[in-house]
PDB file of N, CA and C in Angstrom:
ATOM      1  N   MET P   1     121.395 103.291 128.046  1.00 84.00           N
ATOM      2  CA  MET P   1     120.734 102.320 128.926  1.00 84.00           C
ATOM      3  C   MET P   1     119.215 102.497 128.841  1.00 84.00           C
ATOM      4  N   LEU P   2     118.531 101.403 128.970  1.00 92.00           N
ATOM      5  CA  LEU P   2     117.076 101.367 128.868  1.00 92.00           C
ATOM      6  C   LEU P   2     116.440 101.985 130.116  1.00 92.00           C
ATOM      7  N   ASN P   3     115.434 102.841 129.908  1.00 95.00           N
ATOM      8  CA  ASN P   3     114.716 103.406 131.054  1.00 95.00           C
ATOM      9  C   ASN P   3     113.460 102.572 131.339  1.00 95.00           C
ATOM     10  N   CYS P   4     112.750 102.906 132.402  1.00 96.00           N
ATOM     11  CA  CYS P   4     111.578 102.131 132.821  1.00 96.00           C
ATOM     12  C   CYS P   4     110.482 102.127 131.757  1.00 96.00           C
ATOM     13  N   THR P   5     110.294 103.234 131.077  1.00 96.00           N
ATOM     14  CA  THR P   5     109.276 103.299 130.025  1.00 96.00           C
ATOM     15  C   THR P   5     109.605 102.288 128.914  1.00 96.00           C
ATOM     16  N   GLY P   6     110.846 102.288 128.500  1.00 96.00           N
ATOM     17  CA  GLY P   6     111.270 101.352 127.465  1.00 96.00           C
ATOM     18  C   GLY P   6     111.190  99.909 127.933  1.00 96.00           C
ATOM     19  N   ALA P   7     111.538  99.682 129.184  1.00 96.00           N
ATOM     20  CA  ALA P   7     111.498  98.330 129.736  1.00 96.00           C
ATOM     21  C   ALA P   7     110.071  97.796 129.797  1.00 96.00           C
ATOM     22  N   THR P   8     109.135  98.596 130.239  1.00 96.00           N
ATOM     23  CA  THR P   8     107.755  98.126 130.320  1.00 96.00           C
ATOM     24  C   THR P   8     107.192  97.902 128.900  1.00 96.00           C
ATOM     25  N   GLU P   9     107.621  98.701 127.960  1.00 96.00           N
ATOM     26  CA  GLU P   9     107.219  98.497 126.570  1.00 96.00           C
ATOM     27  C   GLU P   9     107.720  97.157 126.050  1.00 96.00           C
ATOM     28  N   LEU P  10     108.988  96.850 126.359  1.00 96.00           N
ATOM     29  CA  LEU P  10     109.544  95.559 125.930  1.00 96.00           C
ATOM     30  C   LEU P  10     108.877  94.399 126.652  1.00 96.00           C
ATOM     31  N   CYS P  11     108.500  94.588 127.906  1.00 95.00           N
ATOM     32  CA  CYS P  11     107.780  93.547 128.635  1.00 95.00           C
ATOM     33  C   CYS P  11     106.454  93.229 127.943  1.00 95.00           C
ATOM     34  N   SER P  12     105.779  94.243 127.470  1.00 94.00           N
ATOM     35  CA  SER P  12     104.523  94.046 126.750  1.00 94.00           C
ATOM     36  C   SER P  12     104.775  93.371 125.407  1.00 94.00           C
ATOM     37  N   LEU P  13     105.801  93.837 124.703  1.00 95.00           N
ATOM     38  CA  LEU P  13     106.106  93.272 123.387  1.00 95.00           C
ATOM     39  C   LEU P  13     106.495  91.808 123.453  1.00 95.00           C
ATOM     40  N   GLU P  14     107.194  91.407 124.516  1.00 93.00           N
ATOM     41  CA  GLU P  14     107.631  90.015 124.594  1.00 93.00           C
ATOM     42  C   GLU P  14     106.463  89.052 124.773  1.00 93.00           C
ATOM     43  N   MET P  15     105.302  89.556 125.132  1.00 90.00           N
ATOM     44  CA  MET P  15     104.110  88.716 125.213  1.00 90.00           C
ATOM     45  C   MET P  15     103.570  88.406 123.816  1.00 90.00           C
ATOM     46  N   GLU P  16     103.907  89.279 122.856  1.00 91.00           N
ATOM     47  CA  GLU P  16     103.386  89.146 121.498  1.00 91.00           C
ATOM     48  C   GLU P  16     104.377  88.529 120.523  1.00 91.00           C
ATOM     49  N   ARG P  17     105.663  88.751 120.736  1.00 94.00           N
ATOM     50  CA  ARG P  17     106.660  88.258 119.798  1.00 94.00           C
ATOM     51  C   ARG P  17     107.977  88.011 120.525  1.00 94.00           C
ATOM     52  N   LYS P  18     108.861  87.293 119.863  1.00 96.00           N
ATOM     53  CA  LYS P  18     110.193  87.053 120.419  1.00 96.00           C
ATOM     54  C   LYS P  18     111.012  88.326 120.270  1.00 96.00           C
ATOM     55  N   LEU P  19     111.661  88.730 121.369  1.00 95.00           N
ATOM     56  CA  LEU P  19     112.479  89.928 121.335  1.00 95.00           C
ATOM     57  C   LEU P  19     113.786  89.650 120.583  1.00 95.00           C
ATOM     58  N   SER P  20     114.308  90.709 119.958  1.00 96.00           N
ATOM     59  CA  SER P  20     115.618  90.566 119.321  1.00 96.00           C
ATOM     60  C   SER P  20     116.679  90.391 120.415  1.00 96.00           C
ATOM     61  N   LEU P  21     117.852  89.966 120.031  1.00 97.00           N
ATOM     62  CA  LEU P  21     118.924  89.772 121.010  1.00 97.00           C
ATOM     63  C   LEU P  21     119.230  91.066 121.740  1.00 97.00           C
ATOM     64  N   ARG P  22     119.278  92.156 121.009  1.00 96.00           N
ATOM     65  CA  ARG P  22     119.558  93.456 121.615  1.00 96.00           C
ATOM     66  C   ARG P  22     118.481  93.854 122.622  1.00 96.00           C
ATOM     67  N   GLU P  23     117.209  93.682 122.209  1.00 96.00           N
ATOM     68  CA  GLU P  23     116.099  94.001 123.119  1.00 96.00           C
ATOM     69  C   GLU P  23     116.135  93.130 124.360  1.00 96.00           C
ATOM     70  N   ASP P  24     116.388  91.841 124.171  1.00 96.00           N
ATOM     71  CA  ASP P  24     116.409  90.896 125.281  1.00 96.00           C
ATOM     72  C   ASP P  24     117.519  91.227 126.271  1.00 96.00           C
ATOM     73  N   VAL P  25     118.703  91.532 125.782  1.00 96.00           N
ATOM     74  CA  VAL P  25     119.824  91.872 126.662  1.00 96.00           C
ATOM     75  C   VAL P  25     119.545  93.179 127.386  1.00 96.00           C
ATOM     76  N   SER P  26     119.019  94.173 126.679  1.00 96.00           N
ATOM     77  CA  SER P  26     118.697  95.454 127.307  1.00 96.00           C
ATOM     78  C   SER P  26     117.656  95.292 128.413  1.00 96.00           C
ATOM     79  N   LEU P  27     116.623  94.506 128.127  1.00 96.00           N
ATOM     80  CA  LEU P  27     115.573  94.296 129.111  1.00 96.00           C
ATOM     81  C   LEU P  27     116.114  93.546 130.339  1.00 96.00           C
ATOM     82  N   LYS P  28     116.852  92.488 130.112  1.00 96.00           N
ATOM     83  CA  LYS P  28     117.350  91.699 131.239  1.00 96.00           C
ATOM     84  C   LYS P  28     118.351  92.510 132.085  1.00 96.00           C
ATOM     85  N   THR P  29     119.127  93.356 131.441  1.00 96.00           N
ATOM     86  CA  THR P  29     120.052  94.227 132.181  1.00 96.00           C
ATOM     87  C   THR P  29     119.281  95.197 133.052  1.00 96.00           C
ATOM     88  N   HIS P  30     118.234  95.794 132.496  1.00 97.00           N
ATOM     89  CA  HIS P  30     117.416  96.739 133.251  1.00 97.00           C
ATOM     90  C   HIS P  30     116.726  96.032 134.416  1.00 97.00           C
ATOM     91  N   LEU P  31     116.219  94.835 134.179  1.00 96.00           N
ATOM     92  CA  LEU P  31     115.509  94.094 135.224  1.00 96.00           C
ATOM     93  C   LEU P  31     116.408  93.701 136.391  1.00 96.00           C
ATOM     94  N   MET P  32     117.696  93.569 136.124  1.00 96.00           N
ATOM     95  CA  MET P  32     118.631  93.228 137.206  1.00 96.00           C
ATOM     96  C   MET P  32     118.759  94.352 138.231  1.00 96.00           C
ATOM     97  N   ILE P  33     118.493  95.595 137.794  1.00 96.00           N
ATOM     98  CA  ILE P  33     118.670  96.732 138.709  1.00 96.00           C
ATOM     99  C   ILE P  33     117.363  97.407 139.094  1.00 96.00           C
ATOM    100  N   CYS P  34     116.264  97.007 138.475  1.00 96.00           N
ATOM    101  CA  CYS P  34     114.993  97.700 138.733  1.00 96.00           C
ATOM    102  C   CYS P  34     113.922  96.712 139.202  1.00 96.00           C
ATOM    103  N   THR P  35     113.662  96.703 140.494  1.00 96.00           N
ATOM    104  CA  THR P  35     112.680  95.773 141.040  1.00 96.00           C
ATOM    105  C   THR P  35     111.252  96.122 140.616  1.00 96.00           C
ATOM    106  N   GLY P  36     110.973  97.398 140.384  1.00 96.00           N
ATOM    107  CA  GLY P  36     109.650  97.807 139.926  1.00 96.00           C
ATOM    108  C   GLY P  36     109.313  97.202 138.581  1.00 96.00           C
ATOM    109  N   CYS P  37     110.242  97.265 137.648  1.00 97.00           N
ATOM    110  CA  CYS P  37     110.019  96.678 136.324  1.00 97.00           C
ATOM    111  C   CYS P  37     110.024  95.154 136.387  1.00 97.00           C
ATOM    112  N   MET P  38     110.817  94.592 137.285  1.00 97.00           N
ATOM    113  CA  MET P  38     110.820  93.144 137.450  1.00 97.00           C
ATOM    114  C   MET P  38     109.439  92.674 137.943  1.00 97.00           C
ATOM    115  N   ASN P  39     108.865  93.396 138.884  1.00 97.00           N
ATOM    116  CA  ASN P  39     107.525  93.064 139.370  1.00 97.00           C
ATOM    117  C   ASN P  39     106.483  93.235 138.268  1.00 97.00           C
ATOM    118  N   PHE P  40     106.604  94.304 137.475  1.00 96.00           N
ATOM    119  CA  PHE P  40     105.688  94.545 136.367  1.00 96.00           C
ATOM    120  C   PHE P  40     105.736  93.372 135.394  1.00 96.00           C
ATOM    121  N   ARG P  41     106.922  92.904 135.069  1.00 96.00           N
ATOM    122  CA  ARG P  41     107.092  91.797 134.128  1.00 96.00           C
ATOM    123  C   ARG P  41     106.451  90.519 134.683  1.00 96.00           C
ATOM    124  N   LYS P  42     106.642  90.247 135.966  1.00 96.00           N
ATOM    125  CA  LYS P  42     106.039  89.069 136.573  1.00 96.00           C
ATOM    126  C   LYS P  42     104.516  89.145 136.510  1.00 96.00           C
ATOM    127  N   GLN P  43     103.976  90.337 136.763  1.00 95.00           N
ATOM    128  CA  GLN P  43     102.532  90.509 136.711  1.00 95.00           C
ATOM    129  C   GLN P  43     102.014  90.328 135.283  1.00 95.00           C
ATOM    130  N   MET P  44     102.744  90.864 134.305  1.00 93.00           N
ATOM    131  CA  MET P  44     102.349  90.701 132.902  1.00 93.00           C
ATOM    132  C   MET P  44     102.366  89.224 132.517  1.00 93.00           C
ATOM    133  N   GLN P  45     103.382  88.496 132.944  1.00 93.00           N
ATOM    134  CA  GLN P  45     103.455  87.073 132.621  1.00 93.00           C
ATOM    135  C   GLN P  45     102.311  86.306 133.271  1.00 93.00           C
ATOM    136  N   ALA P  46     101.991  86.642 134.514  1.00 94.00           N
ATOM    137  CA  ALA P  46     100.874  85.970 135.203  1.00 94.00           C
ATOM    138  C   ALA P  46      99.548  86.255 134.500  1.00 94.00           C
ATOM    139  N   LEU P  47      99.315  87.502 134.116  1.00 93.00           N
ATOM    140  CA  LEU P  47      98.093  87.849 133.405  1.00 93.00           C
ATOM    141  C   LEU P  47      98.012  87.120 132.064  1.00 93.00           C
ATOM    142  N   HIS P  48      99.135  87.053 131.378  1.00 91.00           N
ATOM    143  CA  HIS P  48      99.183  86.372 130.091  1.00 91.00           C
ATOM    144  C   HIS P  48      98.811  84.898 130.260  1.00 91.00           C
ATOM    145  N   GLN P  49      99.360  84.252 131.272  1.00 91.00           N
ATOM    146  CA  GLN P  49      99.045  82.839 131.528  1.00 91.00           C
ATOM    147  C   GLN P  49      97.586  82.652 131.892  1.00 91.00           C
ATOM    148  N   MET P  50      97.031  83.555 132.693  1.00 92.00           N
ATOM    149  CA  MET P  50      95.615  83.448 133.059  1.00 92.00           C
ATOM    150  C   MET P  50      94.719  83.625 131.849  1.00 92.00           C
ATOM    151  N   MET P  51      95.058  84.576 130.988  1.00 90.00           N
ATOM    152  CA  MET P  51      94.240  84.800 129.791  1.00 90.00           C
ATOM    153  C   MET P  51      94.313  83.607 128.859  1.00 90.00           C
ATOM    154  N   GLN P  52      95.500  83.017 128.712  1.00 89.00           N
ATOM    155  CA  GLN P  52      95.620  81.837 127.864  1.00 89.00           C
ATOM    156  C   GLN P  52      94.828  80.663 128.433  1.00 89.00           C
ATOM    157  N   ALA P  53      94.883  80.494 129.741  1.00 90.00           N
ATOM    158  CA  ALA P  53      94.127  79.410 130.372  1.00 90.00           C
ATOM    159  C   ALA P  53      92.631  79.620 130.150  1.00 90.00           C
ATOM    160  N   TYR P  54      92.175  80.852 130.254  1.00 90.00           N
ATOM    161  CA  TYR P  54      90.758  81.150 130.041  1.00 90.00           C
ATOM    162  C   TYR P  54      90.350  80.840 128.605  1.00 90.00           C
ATOM    163  N   VAL P  55      91.175  81.266 127.652  1.00 88.00           N
ATOM    164  CA  VAL P  55      90.870  81.036 126.239  1.00 88.00           C
ATOM    165  C   VAL P  55      90.842  79.533 125.922  1.00 88.00           C
ATOM    166  N   GLU P  56      91.743  78.788 126.551  1.00 86.00           N
ATOM    167  CA  GLU P  56      91.802  77.350 126.307  1.00 86.00           C
ATOM    168  C   GLU P  56      90.708  76.586 127.054  1.00 86.00           C
ATOM    169  N   GLY P  57      89.950  77.272 127.893  1.00 83.00           N
ATOM    170  CA  GLY P  57      88.822  76.649 128.543  1.00 83.00           C
ATOM    171  C   GLY P  57      89.043  76.227 129.969  1.00 83.00           C
ATOM    172  N   SER P  58      90.293  76.196 130.438  1.00 66.00           N
ATOM    173  CA  SER P  58      90.503  75.747 131.808  1.00 66.00           C
ATOM    174  C   SER P  58      90.130  76.808 132.828  1.00 66.00           C
ATOM    175  N   GLY P  59      90.062  78.066 132.410  1.00 55.00           N
ATOM    176  CA  GLY P  59      89.683  79.121 133.329  1.00 55.00           C
ATOM    177  C   GLY P  59      88.196  79.163 133.607  1.00 55.00           C
ATOM    178  N   GLY P  60      87.385  78.760 132.645  1.00 51.00           N
ATOM    179  CA  GLY P  60      85.955  78.790 132.821  1.00 51.00           C
ATOM    180  C   GLY P  60      85.355  77.508 133.346  1.00 51.00           C
ATOM    181  N   SER P  61      86.120  76.438 133.378  1.00 51.00           N
ATOM    182  CA  SER P  61      85.585  75.147 133.789  1.00 51.00           C
ATOM    183  C   SER P  61      85.226  75.089 135.269  1.00 51.00           C
ATOM    184  N   GLU P  62      85.874  75.921 136.082  1.00 51.00           N
ATOM    185  CA  GLU P  62      85.604  75.901 137.519  1.00 51.00           C
ATOM    186  C   GLU P  62      84.232  76.504 137.829  1.00 51.00           C
ATOM    187  N   SER P  63      83.808  77.507 137.053  1.00 49.00           N
ATOM    188  CA  SER P  63      82.539  78.153 137.364  1.00 49.00           C
ATOM    189  C   SER P  63      81.353  77.453 136.703  1.00 49.00           C
ATOM    190  N   ALA P  64      81.581  76.604 135.735  1.00 46.00           N
ATOM    191  CA  ALA P  64      80.495  75.942 135.036  1.00 46.00           C
ATOM    192  C   ALA P  64      79.657  75.044 135.939  1.00 46.00           C
ATOM    193  N   PRO P  65      80.257  74.209 136.782  1.00 47.00           N
ATOM    194  CA  PRO P  65      79.414  73.348 137.652  1.00 47.00           C
ATOM    195  C   PRO P  65      78.556  74.141 138.607  1.00 47.00           C
ATOM    196  N   GLU P  66      79.055  75.278 139.078  1.00 48.00           N
ATOM    197  CA  GLU P  66      78.269  76.085 140.013  1.00 48.00           C
ATOM    198  C   GLU P  66      77.004  76.597 139.362  1.00 48.00           C
ATOM    199  N   GLN P  67      77.105  76.995 138.094  1.00 45.00           N
ATOM    200  CA  GLN P  67      75.922  77.515 137.404  1.00 45.00           C
ATOM    201  C   GLN P  67      74.924  76.399 137.148  1.00 45.00           C
ATOM    202  N   SER P  68      75.381  75.219 136.800  1.00 44.00           N
ATOM    203  CA  SER P  68      74.432  74.134 136.534  1.00 44.00           C
ATOM    204  C   SER P  68      73.759  73.677 137.847  1.00 44.00           C
ATOM    205  N   GLU P  69      74.427  73.808 138.967  1.00 47.00           N
ATOM    206  CA  GLU P  69      73.827  73.451 140.250  1.00 47.00           C
ATOM    207  C   GLU P  69      72.726  74.422 140.630  1.00 47.00           C
ATOM    208  N   ARG P  70      72.892  75.689 140.216  1.00 45.00           N
ATOM    209  CA  ARG P  70      71.893  76.706 140.546  1.00 45.00           C
ATOM    210  C   ARG P  70      70.634  76.577 139.693  1.00 45.00           C
ATOM    211  N   ASP P  71      70.768  76.011 138.483  1.00 45.00           N
ATOM    212  CA  ASP P  71      69.623  75.925 137.573  1.00 45.00           C
ATOM    213  C   ASP P  71      68.647  74.877 137.922  1.00 45.00           C
TER     214      ASP P  71
END
């Protein structure tokens, strides 16, 4: 059975690549019984979405008008 260290490692890896079927099943099984790792995964997904939004420009667009108003 997958331990928390392995689960958090897989949570990080799934942000970079598609997990194999074995990895995916192991992770999902662990997440069903471990709320700490489930919370970690949710936080990783939220951070990933925020970073992608920033890179795509939607994260920085909110602060741009404020700077032009100050100038």
